[in-house]
């Protein structure tokens, strides 16, 4: 059953709603929305004040037009005061090319500041708006500007600043309230989306990882691969495939462990059987038949090595492969021994060419190198190669032994996992251990076994050895 987040939450998976990612993003969203509202608010409060003053100019012009009495006589002070109050002004002066109109309420008026709307600019407007908001009390200001109705008429109106400030404060309050509402709505939407898109799937992934860590072999805790195409979907798919690869590796490991135990037992009994065979074979040394006496050394040598191999395998099962015991010896006789031991194993008419120079000495564990060469030559024979040749050279502090054959080359399935135990074999009856053992043995020497070439004309493997054994490996 794939794990899709329905298990009880393992301890410590979910973080507190206040310290979780969504909560932090909630706070950040509120902050950022408020911040962007400030950037919007600053020019708009400047503009609000400008519009207010333009309205006052328009009202003043309208008031001045109202004073044009049909009789052309002067207006009564009461009517003038009423008109000025209606236009919320203390004094109005309108000047056009043809006439000048003046409405004066209070004669002695001290003007604190004059604002000419013809000079209004973006940043000064913002700055002055904030100055007005921060100021207490009332000031008398004169606003100068062209009338919106008749641009050739220049209007000057003297007004109180306090009413303008109250209206600006009211506008600011409305903006603030709106900002709070917008940021709360946005933050809630961001919170919900994050919960659904990110936090919950992440929680599912984390739960699966914790459950997997607790019991990697229990397939119930596999994370279900997602069809999502985004990063979360990818993370789920990667995790699912990692879990399944790991689980497979663990299963393989326990299979190998079980196999190891079985092999150890078989080895144990096989050693006993070989020991009895060795005892009996001792008699053939003194056989009256000279041909039997002639094969005695080869047979006894083979039995001896087989017993030794069994003993080493038993020791390996106990403590791993024995470290190589280095000696210096000539390579050519060893190669000839190996070929002699393999005897008739090769295909009919198979030819062996030893290109190893006379007196070419190597420093290695002789028995282990014998096993490596046996495996490689045997592989070539089993691949039905007609000619197998072995050469050796020394370069850059390394000895390279080359085992070349003219067989059909490595089959495609064998290539991918050639040196992995039980994986590289594509031969009927093959276990896929030969190359893996050979490589392990040579790596134990500080060297390696590698595939140098393979194609239709044959295969070349290289056994690499340090020319001089490292002191630690001795
Ligand atoms: N010289 C070669 N020419 C062609 N194929 C080869 C050669 N050497 C190895 N192979 C291929 O590589 C595979 C793996 O070889 P390896 O020696 O590891 O296992 P094996 O020979 O199948 O089994 P065993 O454990 O008995 O040696 C072989 O099955 C064979 O298909
Ligand atoms: Mg093999």
Coordinates of C-alpha atoms and ligand atoms in Angstrom, one line a residue:
X1 CA 0.0 0.0 0.0
X2 CA 1.6 3.3 -1.1
X3 CA 1.9 5.8 1.7
X4 CA -0.4 8.8 0.9
X5 CA -0.5 10.6 4.2
X6 CA -3.3 8.7 5.9
X7 CA -1.2 7.3 8.7
X8 CA -1.2 9.0 12.1
X9 CA 1.3 11.8 12.0
X10 CA 4.6 10.5 13.5
X11 CA 5.8 12.5 16.4
X12 CA 7.5 15.8 15.5
X13 CA 6.5 15.8 11.9
X14 CA 4.0 18.7 11.8
X15 CA 5.3 22.1 13.0
X16 CA 3.1 24.3 15.2
X17 CA 0.6 26.4 13.1
X18 CA 2.2 29.5 14.5
X19 CA 5.8 28.7 13.6
X20 CA 5.1 26.8 10.4
X21 CA 5.9 27.9 7.0
X22 CA 2.3 29.0 6.2
X23 CA 2.1 31.2 9.3
X24 CA 5.3 32.9 8.5
X25 CA 4.1 33.5 4.9
X26 CA 0.8 34.8 6.3
X27 CA 2.7 37.5 8.3
X28 CA 5.0 38.3 5.4
X29 CA 2.0 38.6 3.0
X30 CA 0.3 41.0 5.4
X31 CA 3.5 43.0 5.7
X32 CA 4.1 43.2 2.0
X33 CA 0.5 44.1 1.1
X34 CA 0.7 46.9 3.7
X35 CA 4.0 48.0 2.3
X36 CA 2.7 48.1 -1.3
X37 CA -0.3 50.1 0.0
X38 CA 2.0 52.7 1.4
X39 CA 3.6 53.1 -2.0
X40 CA 0.2 53.5 -3.5
X41 CA -1.0 55.8 -0.6
X42 CA 1.8 58.4 -0.8
X43 CA 1.0 59.7 -4.4
X44 CA -2.7 59.3 -3.9
X45 CA -2.8 61.5 -0.8
X46 CA -0.8 64.1 -2.7
X47 CA -3.2 63.9 -5.6
X48 CA -6.2 64.1 -3.2
X49 CA -5.0 67.4 -1.8
X50 CA -4.4 68.8 -5.4
X51 CA -7.9 67.8 -6.4
X52 CA -9.3 69.4 -3.2
X53 CA -7.5 72.7 -4.0
X54 CA -8.6 72.6 -7.7
X55 CA -12.2 72.2 -6.5
X56 CA -11.7 75.2 -4.3
X57 CA -10.5 77.2 -7.3
X58 CA -13.5 76.1 -9.3
X59 CA -15.9 77.0 -6.5
X60 CA -14.2 80.4 -6.2
X61 CA -14.6 81.1 -9.9
X62 CA -18.2 80.1 -9.8
X63 CA -18.7 82.4 -6.8
X64 CA -17.0 85.3 -8.7
X65 CA -19.3 84.7 -11.7
X66 CA -22.3 84.9 -9.3
X67 CA -21.4 88.4 -8.3
X68 CA -22.0 89.8 -11.8
X69 CA -25.3 91.6 -11.0
X70 CA -27.5 92.5 -14.1
X71 CA -27.7 96.0 -12.9
X72 CA -23.9 96.3 -12.6
X73 CA -24.1 97.8 -9.1
X74 CA -22.0 96.9 -6.1
X75 CA -22.9 93.9 -4.0
X76 CA -24.1 94.3 -0.4
X77 CA -21.5 93.1 2.2
X78 CA -24.0 90.5 3.5
X79 CA -24.4 88.9 0.1
X80 CA -20.6 89.0 -0.5
X81 CA -20.1 87.2 2.9
X82 CA -22.7 84.6 2.0
X83 CA -21.2 83.9 -1.4
X84 CA -17.7 83.7 0.2
X85 CA -19.0 81.3 2.9
X86 CA -20.6 79.1 0.2
X87 CA -17.3 78.9 -1.7
X88 CA -15.6 78.2 1.7
X89 CA -13.2 81.2 1.0
X90 CA -12.1 84.4 2.8
X91 CA -11.2 86.3 -0.3
X92 CA -11.5 85.6 -4.0
X93 CA -9.7 87.4 -6.9
X94 CA -10.4 86.5 -10.5
X95 CA -8.4 88.0 -13.2
X96 CA -9.1 87.5 -16.9
X97 CA -7.8 89.4 -19.9
X98 CA -11.0 91.6 -19.9
X99 CA -11.9 92.0 -16.2
X100 CA -10.8 91.7 -12.6
X101 CA -13.3 90.6 -10.0
X102 CA -12.6 90.7 -6.2
X103 CA -14.7 89.5 -3.4
X104 CA -13.3 90.5 -0.1
X105 CA -14.7 89.3 3.3
X106 CA -12.3 90.1 6.0
X107 CA -9.9 93.0 5.0
X108 CA -7.0 92.3 7.4
X109 CA -6.2 88.6 6.8
X110 CA -2.7 87.2 7.5
X111 CA -1.9 84.6 4.8
X112 CA 0.5 81.8 6.1
X113 CA 1.4 80.3 2.7
X114 CA 0.6 80.6 -1.0
X115 CA 0.2 77.5 -3.2
X116 CA 0.4 78.1 -6.9
X117 CA -1.2 75.1 -8.7
X118 CA 0.6 75.9 -11.9
X119 CA 3.8 74.8 -10.3
X120 CA 2.5 71.6 -8.7
X121 CA 4.9 68.7 -9.2
X122 CA 4.7 65.0 -8.2
X123 CA 7.2 64.8 -5.3
X124 CA 6.6 68.2 -3.7
X125 CA 2.8 67.4 -3.7
X126 CA 3.5 64.2 -1.7
X127 CA 5.8 66.0 0.7
X128 CA 3.4 68.9 1.3
X129 CA 0.5 66.5 1.8
X130 CA 2.4 64.8 4.6
X131 CA 3.3 68.2 6.1
X132 CA -0.4 69.2 6.1
X133 CA -1.3 65.9 7.8
X134 CA 1.3 66.3 10.5
X135 CA 0.4 69.9 11.3
X136 CA -2.0 70.8 14.1
X137 CA -4.3 73.9 14.3
X138 CA -5.4 76.0 11.3
X139 CA -3.5 78.0 8.8
X140 CA -4.8 80.5 6.2
X141 CA -3.5 79.6 2.8
X142 CA -4.0 81.2 -0.6
X143 CA -4.5 78.9 -3.6
X144 CA -3.6 80.3 -7.0
X145 CA -4.5 78.5 -10.2
X146 CA -6.4 78.7 -13.5
X147 CA -10.1 78.1 -13.4
X148 CA -11.0 74.6 -14.7
X149 CA -13.9 76.2 -16.5
X150 CA -12.0 79.0 -18.2
X151 CA -8.3 78.4 -18.2
X152 CA -7.5 82.0 -19.2
X153 CA -8.9 83.2 -15.9
X154 CA -6.5 83.1 -13.0
X155 CA -8.2 82.5 -9.7
X156 CA -6.8 83.3 -6.2
X157 CA -8.8 82.0 -3.3
X158 CA -7.9 82.3 0.4
X159 CA -9.1 79.3 2.4
X160 CA -8.7 77.5 5.8
X161 CA -6.3 74.6 5.8
X162 CA -8.0 72.7 8.7
X163 CA -11.0 71.4 6.7
X164 CA -8.7 70.2 4.0
X165 CA -6.7 68.3 6.6
X166 CA -9.8 66.7 8.1
X167 CA -10.9 65.4 4.6
X168 CA -7.4 64.1 4.0
X169 CA -7.4 62.3 7.3
X170 CA -10.8 60.7 6.5
X171 CA -9.4 59.6 3.1
X172 CA -6.3 58.1 4.9
X173 CA -8.5 56.2 7.3
X174 CA -10.5 54.7 4.5
X175 CA -7.3 53.7 2.7
X176 CA -5.9 52.1 5.9
X177 CA -9.1 50.1 6.4
X178 CA -9.1 49.0 2.8
X179 CA -5.4 48.0 3.0
X180 CA -6.1 45.9 6.1
X181 CA -9.0 44.1 4.5
X182 CA -7.1 43.5 1.3
X183 CA -4.0 42.2 3.1
X184 CA -6.1 39.9 5.3
X185 CA -7.9 38.5 2.3
X186 CA -4.7 38.1 0.3
X187 CA -2.9 36.5 3.2
X188 CA -5.7 34.1 3.9
X189 CA -5.8 33.0 0.3
X190 CA -2.0 32.6 0.3
X191 CA -2.2 30.6 3.5
X192 CA -4.8 28.2 2.2
X193 CA -3.0 27.8 -1.2
X194 CA 0.3 27.1 0.6
X195 CA -1.4 24.6 2.9
X196 CA -2.9 22.7 0.0
X197 CA -0.1 23.0 -2.6
X198 CA 2.9 22.8 -0.4
X199 CA 2.7 22.2 3.3
X200 CA 0.4 19.2 3.2
X201 CA 2.3 17.3 0.4
X202 CA 5.5 18.2 2.2
X203 CA 4.1 16.7 5.4
X204 CA 3.2 13.6 3.5
X205 CA 6.7 13.3 2.2
X206 CA 8.2 13.9 5.6
X207 CA 6.0 11.4 7.3
X208 CA 6.9 8.8 4.7
X209 CA 10.6 9.5 5.2
X210 CA 10.3 9.1 8.9
X211 CA 8.3 5.9 8.6
X212 CA 10.8 4.7 6.0
X213 CA 13.7 5.4 8.3
X214 CA 12.0 3.5 11.2
X215 CA 11.3 0.5 9.0
X216 CA 12.9 0.6 5.5
X217 CA 11.7 -2.8 4.5
X218 CA 8.0 -2.2 5.1
X219 CA 6.5 -1.3 1.7
X220 CA 3.4 0.1 3.3
X221 CA 5.2 3.3 4.0
X222 CA 6.2 4.0 0.4
X223 CA 5.3 7.5 -0.8
X224 CA 2.8 7.3 -3.6
X225 CA 4.4 8.7 -6.8
X226 CA 2.5 11.8 -7.8
X227 CA 1.2 12.9 -11.2
X228 CA 2.0 16.5 -10.4
X229 CA 4.5 18.0 -12.8
X230 CA 5.8 20.6 -10.4
X231 CA 8.8 20.4 -7.9
X232 CA 6.7 18.7 -5.3
X233 CA 5.6 16.0 -7.8
X234 CA 9.2 15.5 -8.8
X235 CA 10.3 15.2 -5.2
X236 CA 7.6 12.6 -4.6
X237 CA 8.6 10.6 -7.6
X238 CA 12.3 10.8 -6.8
X239 CA 11.6 9.8 -3.2
X240 CA 9.3 6.9 -4.4
X241 CA 12.0 5.6 -6.7
X242 CA 14.7 6.0 -4.1
X243 CA 12.7 4.1 -1.6
X244 CA 12.0 1.3 -4.0
X245 CA 15.7 1.1 -5.1
X246 CA 16.8 1.0 -1.5
X247 CA 14.2 -1.6 -0.6
X248 CA 15.4 -3.7 -3.5
X249 CA 19.0 -3.3 -2.4
X250 CA 18.0 -4.3 1.2
X251 CA 16.2 -7.4 -0.1
X252 CA 19.2 -8.3 -2.3
X253 CA 21.4 -7.9 0.7
X254 CA 19.4 -10.2 2.9
X255 CA 19.2 -12.7 0.0
X256 CA 23.0 -12.5 -0.3
X257 CA 23.4 -12.9 3.5
X258 CA 21.2 -16.1 3.4
X259 CA 23.1 -17.3 0.4
X260 CA 26.4 -16.6 2.2
X261 CA 25.3 -18.8 5.1
X262 CA 24.3 -21.6 2.7
X263 CA 27.6 -21.4 0.7
X264 CA 29.6 -21.5 4.0
X265 CA 27.9 -24.7 5.0
X266 CA 28.4 -26.2 1.6
X267 CA 32.0 -25.1 1.6
X268 CA 32.6 -26.7 4.9
X269 CA 31.4 -30.1 3.8
X270 CA 33.0 -29.8 0.4
X271 CA 36.4 -29.2 2.2
X272 CA 35.9 -32.4 4.1
X273 CA 35.0 -34.3 0.9
X274 CA 38.1 -32.9 -0.9
X275 CA 40.3 -33.8 2.1
X276 CA 39.2 -37.4 1.8
X277 CA 39.7 -37.3 -2.0
X278 CA 43.2 -36.0 -1.3
X279 CA 44.0 -38.8 1.1
X280 CA 42.9 -41.4 -1.4
X281 CA 44.7 -39.6 -4.3
X282 CA 48.0 -39.8 -2.4
X283 CA 48.2 -43.5 -3.4
X284 CA 48.3 -42.7 -7.1
X285 CA 51.8 -41.2 -6.6
X286 CA 53.0 -44.8 -6.1
X287 CA 50.8 -46.3 -8.9
X288 CA 52.6 -48.9 -11.0
X289 CA 51.1 -47.2 -14.1
X290 CA 53.6 -44.5 -15.2
X291 CA 50.7 -42.5 -16.9
X292 CA 48.8 -42.4 -13.6
X293 CA 52.0 -41.4 -11.8
X294 CA 52.4 -38.6 -14.3
X295 CA 49.1 -36.9 -13.6
X296 CA 49.5 -37.3 -9.9
X297 CA 51.2 -33.9 -9.3
X298 CA 48.5 -32.0 -11.3
X299 CA 45.7 -33.8 -9.5
X300 CA 47.1 -33.4 -6.1
X301 CA 48.0 -29.7 -6.7
X302 CA 44.4 -29.1 -7.9
X303 CA 43.0 -30.8 -4.8
X304 CA 45.3 -28.8 -2.6
X305 CA 44.2 -25.5 -4.1
X306 CA 40.5 -26.5 -3.9
X307 CA 40.9 -27.3 -0.2
X308 CA 42.7 -24.0 0.3
X309 CA 40.0 -22.1 -1.5
X310 CA 37.3 -23.8 0.6
X311 CA 39.2 -22.8 3.8
X312 CA 39.6 -19.2 2.5
X313 CA 35.9 -19.0 1.7
X314 CA 35.1 -20.1 5.2
X315 CA 37.5 -17.5 6.6
X316 CA 35.9 -14.9 4.3
X317 CA 32.4 -15.8 5.6
X318 CA 33.8 -15.1 9.0
X319 CA 35.9 -11.9 8.5
X320 CA 35.7 -11.0 4.8
X321 CA 38.3 -11.7 2.1
X322 CA 41.8 -12.4 3.5
X323 CA 44.3 -9.6 2.8
X324 CA 46.6 -10.5 0.0
X325 CA 49.9 -12.0 1.1
X326 CA 52.4 -10.6 -1.3
X327 CA 55.4 -12.4 -2.9
X328 CA 57.5 -11.5 -5.8
X329 CA 57.3 -14.2 -8.6
X330 CA 57.6 -14.5 -12.4
X331 CA 54.3 -14.1 -14.1
X332 CA 54.9 -16.3 -17.1
X333 CA 55.1 -19.6 -15.2
X334 CA 51.9 -18.7 -13.4
X335 CA 50.1 -18.0 -16.6
X336 CA 51.3 -21.3 -18.0
X337 CA 50.1 -23.1 -14.9
X338 CA 46.7 -21.6 -15.2
X339 CA 46.4 -22.5 -18.8
X340 CA 47.6 -26.0 -18.0
X341 CA 45.0 -26.4 -15.2
X342 CA 42.2 -25.2 -17.5
X343 CA 43.5 -27.9 -19.9
X344 CA 40.7 -29.1 -22.2
X345 CA 38.1 -26.5 -20.9
X346 CA 38.5 -24.3 -24.0
X347 CA 36.5 -24.9 -27.2
X348 CA 37.8 -27.4 -29.7
X349 CA 41.0 -26.1 -31.4
X350 CA 41.4 -23.2 -29.0
X351 CA 44.8 -21.6 -29.0
X352 CA 46.6 -19.9 -26.2
X353 CA 49.3 -17.3 -26.8
X354 CA 51.5 -16.2 -24.0
X355 CA 53.1 -12.8 -24.8
X356 CA 54.4 -12.2 -21.2
X357 CA 58.1 -11.5 -21.4
X358 CA 60.5 -14.0 -19.8
X359 CA 61.5 -13.0 -16.3
X360 CA 58.6 -10.5 -16.0
X361 CA 58.2 -10.4 -12.2
X362 CA 55.1 -9.1 -10.3
X363 CA 54.5 -8.6 -6.7
X364 CA 51.2 -10.0 -5.6
X365 CA 49.3 -12.8 -3.8
X366 CA 50.1 -15.6 -6.2
X367 CA 47.0 -17.7 -5.4
X368 CA 44.7 -14.7 -5.7
X369 CA 46.2 -13.6 -9.0
X370 CA 45.8 -17.2 -10.2
X371 CA 42.1 -17.0 -9.4
X372 CA 41.8 -13.8 -11.3
X373 CA 43.5 -15.1 -14.4
X374 CA 41.6 -18.4 -14.2
X375 CA 38.3 -16.5 -14.2
X376 CA 39.2 -14.2 -17.1
X377 CA 40.6 -17.0 -19.3
X378 CA 37.7 -19.3 -18.5
X379 CA 35.3 -16.5 -19.4
X380 CA 37.0 -16.1 -22.8
X381 CA 36.9 -19.9 -23.4
X382 CA 33.2 -20.0 -22.3
X383 CA 32.5 -17.2 -24.9
X384 CA 33.9 -19.7 -27.5
X385 CA 37.0 -17.6 -28.3
X386 CA 39.4 -19.5 -30.6
X387 CA 42.5 -17.6 -29.4
X388 CA 43.3 -16.2 -26.0
X389 CA 46.4 -14.2 -25.6
X390 CA 48.0 -12.8 -22.4
X391 CA 50.5 -10.0 -22.4
X392 CA 52.0 -7.9 -19.6
X393 CA 53.7 -4.5 -19.5
X394 CA 55.0 -2.1 -16.9
X395 CA 54.3 1.7 -17.1
X396 CA 54.0 4.6 -14.7
X397 CA 54.5 2.4 -11.6
X398 CA 51.7 -0.1 -12.6
X399 CA 51.8 -3.6 -14.1
X400 CA 49.1 -4.2 -16.7
X401 CA 48.2 -7.8 -17.6
X402 CA 46.1 -7.9 -20.8
X403 CA 43.8 -10.8 -21.5
X404 CA 42.6 -10.6 -25.1
X405 CA 40.4 -13.0 -27.0
X406 CA 38.8 -13.2 -30.4
X407 CA 35.4 -14.2 -29.2
X408 CA 32.1 -12.5 -30.1
X409 CA 32.4 -9.7 -27.5
X410 CA 30.3 -9.0 -24.5
X411 CA 26.6 -9.5 -24.9
X412 CA 24.7 -6.2 -24.4
X413 CA 22.8 -7.3 -21.2
X414 CA 26.1 -8.3 -19.5
X415 CA 27.7 -4.9 -20.0
X416 CA 25.6 -2.7 -17.8
X417 CA 26.4 -4.5 -14.5
X418 CA 29.4 -6.5 -15.5
X419 CA 31.2 -6.3 -12.2
X420 CA 28.2 -6.5 -9.9
X421 CA 27.8 -9.9 -8.1
X422 CA 25.0 -12.1 -9.5
X423 CA 24.0 -9.4 -12.0
X424 CA 26.5 -9.5 -14.9
X425 CA 26.0 -13.0 -16.1
X426 CA 24.3 -13.6 -19.4
X427 CA 25.6 -17.2 -19.8
X428 CA 23.5 -20.3 -19.2
X429 CA 24.8 -21.8 -16.0
X430 CA 26.8 -18.7 -15.1
X431 CA 26.5 -17.2 -11.6
X432 CA 27.8 -13.7 -12.5
X433 CA 30.4 -13.9 -9.7
X434 CA 33.7 -14.4 -11.7
X435 CA 34.4 -10.8 -12.7
X436 CA 33.1 -9.4 -9.4
X437 CA 35.5 -11.7 -7.4
X438 CA 38.4 -10.9 -9.8
X439 CA 37.9 -7.2 -9.3
X440 CA 37.5 -7.5 -5.5
X441 CA 40.7 -9.4 -5.3
X442 CA 42.7 -6.9 -7.4
X443 CA 41.2 -4.0 -5.6
X444 CA 42.5 -5.6 -2.4
X445 CA 45.9 -5.3 -4.0
X446 CA 45.4 -1.6 -4.7
X447 CA 44.8 -2.5 -8.4
X448 CA 41.8 -3.2 -10.5
X449 CA 40.2 -5.3 -13.2
X450 CA 38.7 -3.4 -16.1
X451 CA 37.2 -3.9 -19.5
X452 CA 39.5 -2.3 -22.0
X453 CA 37.6 -3.1 -25.2
X454 CA 34.8 -5.3 -26.5
X455 CA 33.4 -5.7 -29.9
X456 CA 32.6 -8.2 -32.7
X457 CA 36.3 -9.0 -33.0
X458 CA 36.9 -9.9 -29.4
X459 CA 37.2 -8.7 -25.9
X460 CA 40.1 -7.3 -23.9
X461 CA 40.3 -7.2 -20.1
X462 CA 43.1 -5.5 -18.1
X463 CA 44.4 -6.5 -14.7
X464 CA 46.2 -3.6 -13.2
X465 CA 48.6 -4.0 -10.3
X466 CA 50.8 -1.6 -8.5
X467 CA 54.4 -2.5 -9.5
X468 CA 55.3 -2.5 -5.9
X469 CA 52.9 -3.6 -3.2
X470 CA 51.9 -0.8 -0.8
X471 CA 53.5 -1.4 2.6
X472 CA 50.0 -1.5 4.3
X473 CA 49.0 -4.3 2.0
X474 CA 51.9 -6.5 2.8
Ligands
LIG1 N1 35.8 -12.6 -22.6 C1 34.5 -12.5 -22.7 N2 33.8 -12.5 -23.9 C2 32.5 -12.4 -24.0 N3 31.7 -12.3 -22.9 C3 32.2 -12.3 -21.7 C4 33.7 -12.4 -21.5 N4 33.9 -12.3 -20.2 C5 32.7 -12.2 -19.5 N5 31.7 -12.2 -20.4 C6 30.3 -12.0 -20.1 O1 30.2 -11.4 -18.9 C7 29.3 -12.2 -18.0 C8 29.8 -12.1 -16.6 O2 31.0 -12.8 -16.4 P1 31.3 -13.4 -15.0 O3 32.6 -14.1 -15.0 O4 31.2 -12.3 -14.0 O5 30.1 -14.4 -14.7 P2 29.8 -15.8 -15.4 O6 31.0 -16.2 -16.2 O7 28.5 -15.7 -16.1 O8 29.6 -16.7 -14.1 P3 30.8 -17.3 -13.2 O9 30.4 -16.8 -11.8 O10 30.7 -18.8 -13.2 O11 32.1 -16.8 -13.6 C9 29.4 -13.6 -18.6 O12 28.2 -14.2 -18.4 C10 29.6 -13.3 -20.1 O13 28.3 -13.1 -20.7
LIG2 MG1 33.0 -16.3 -15.3

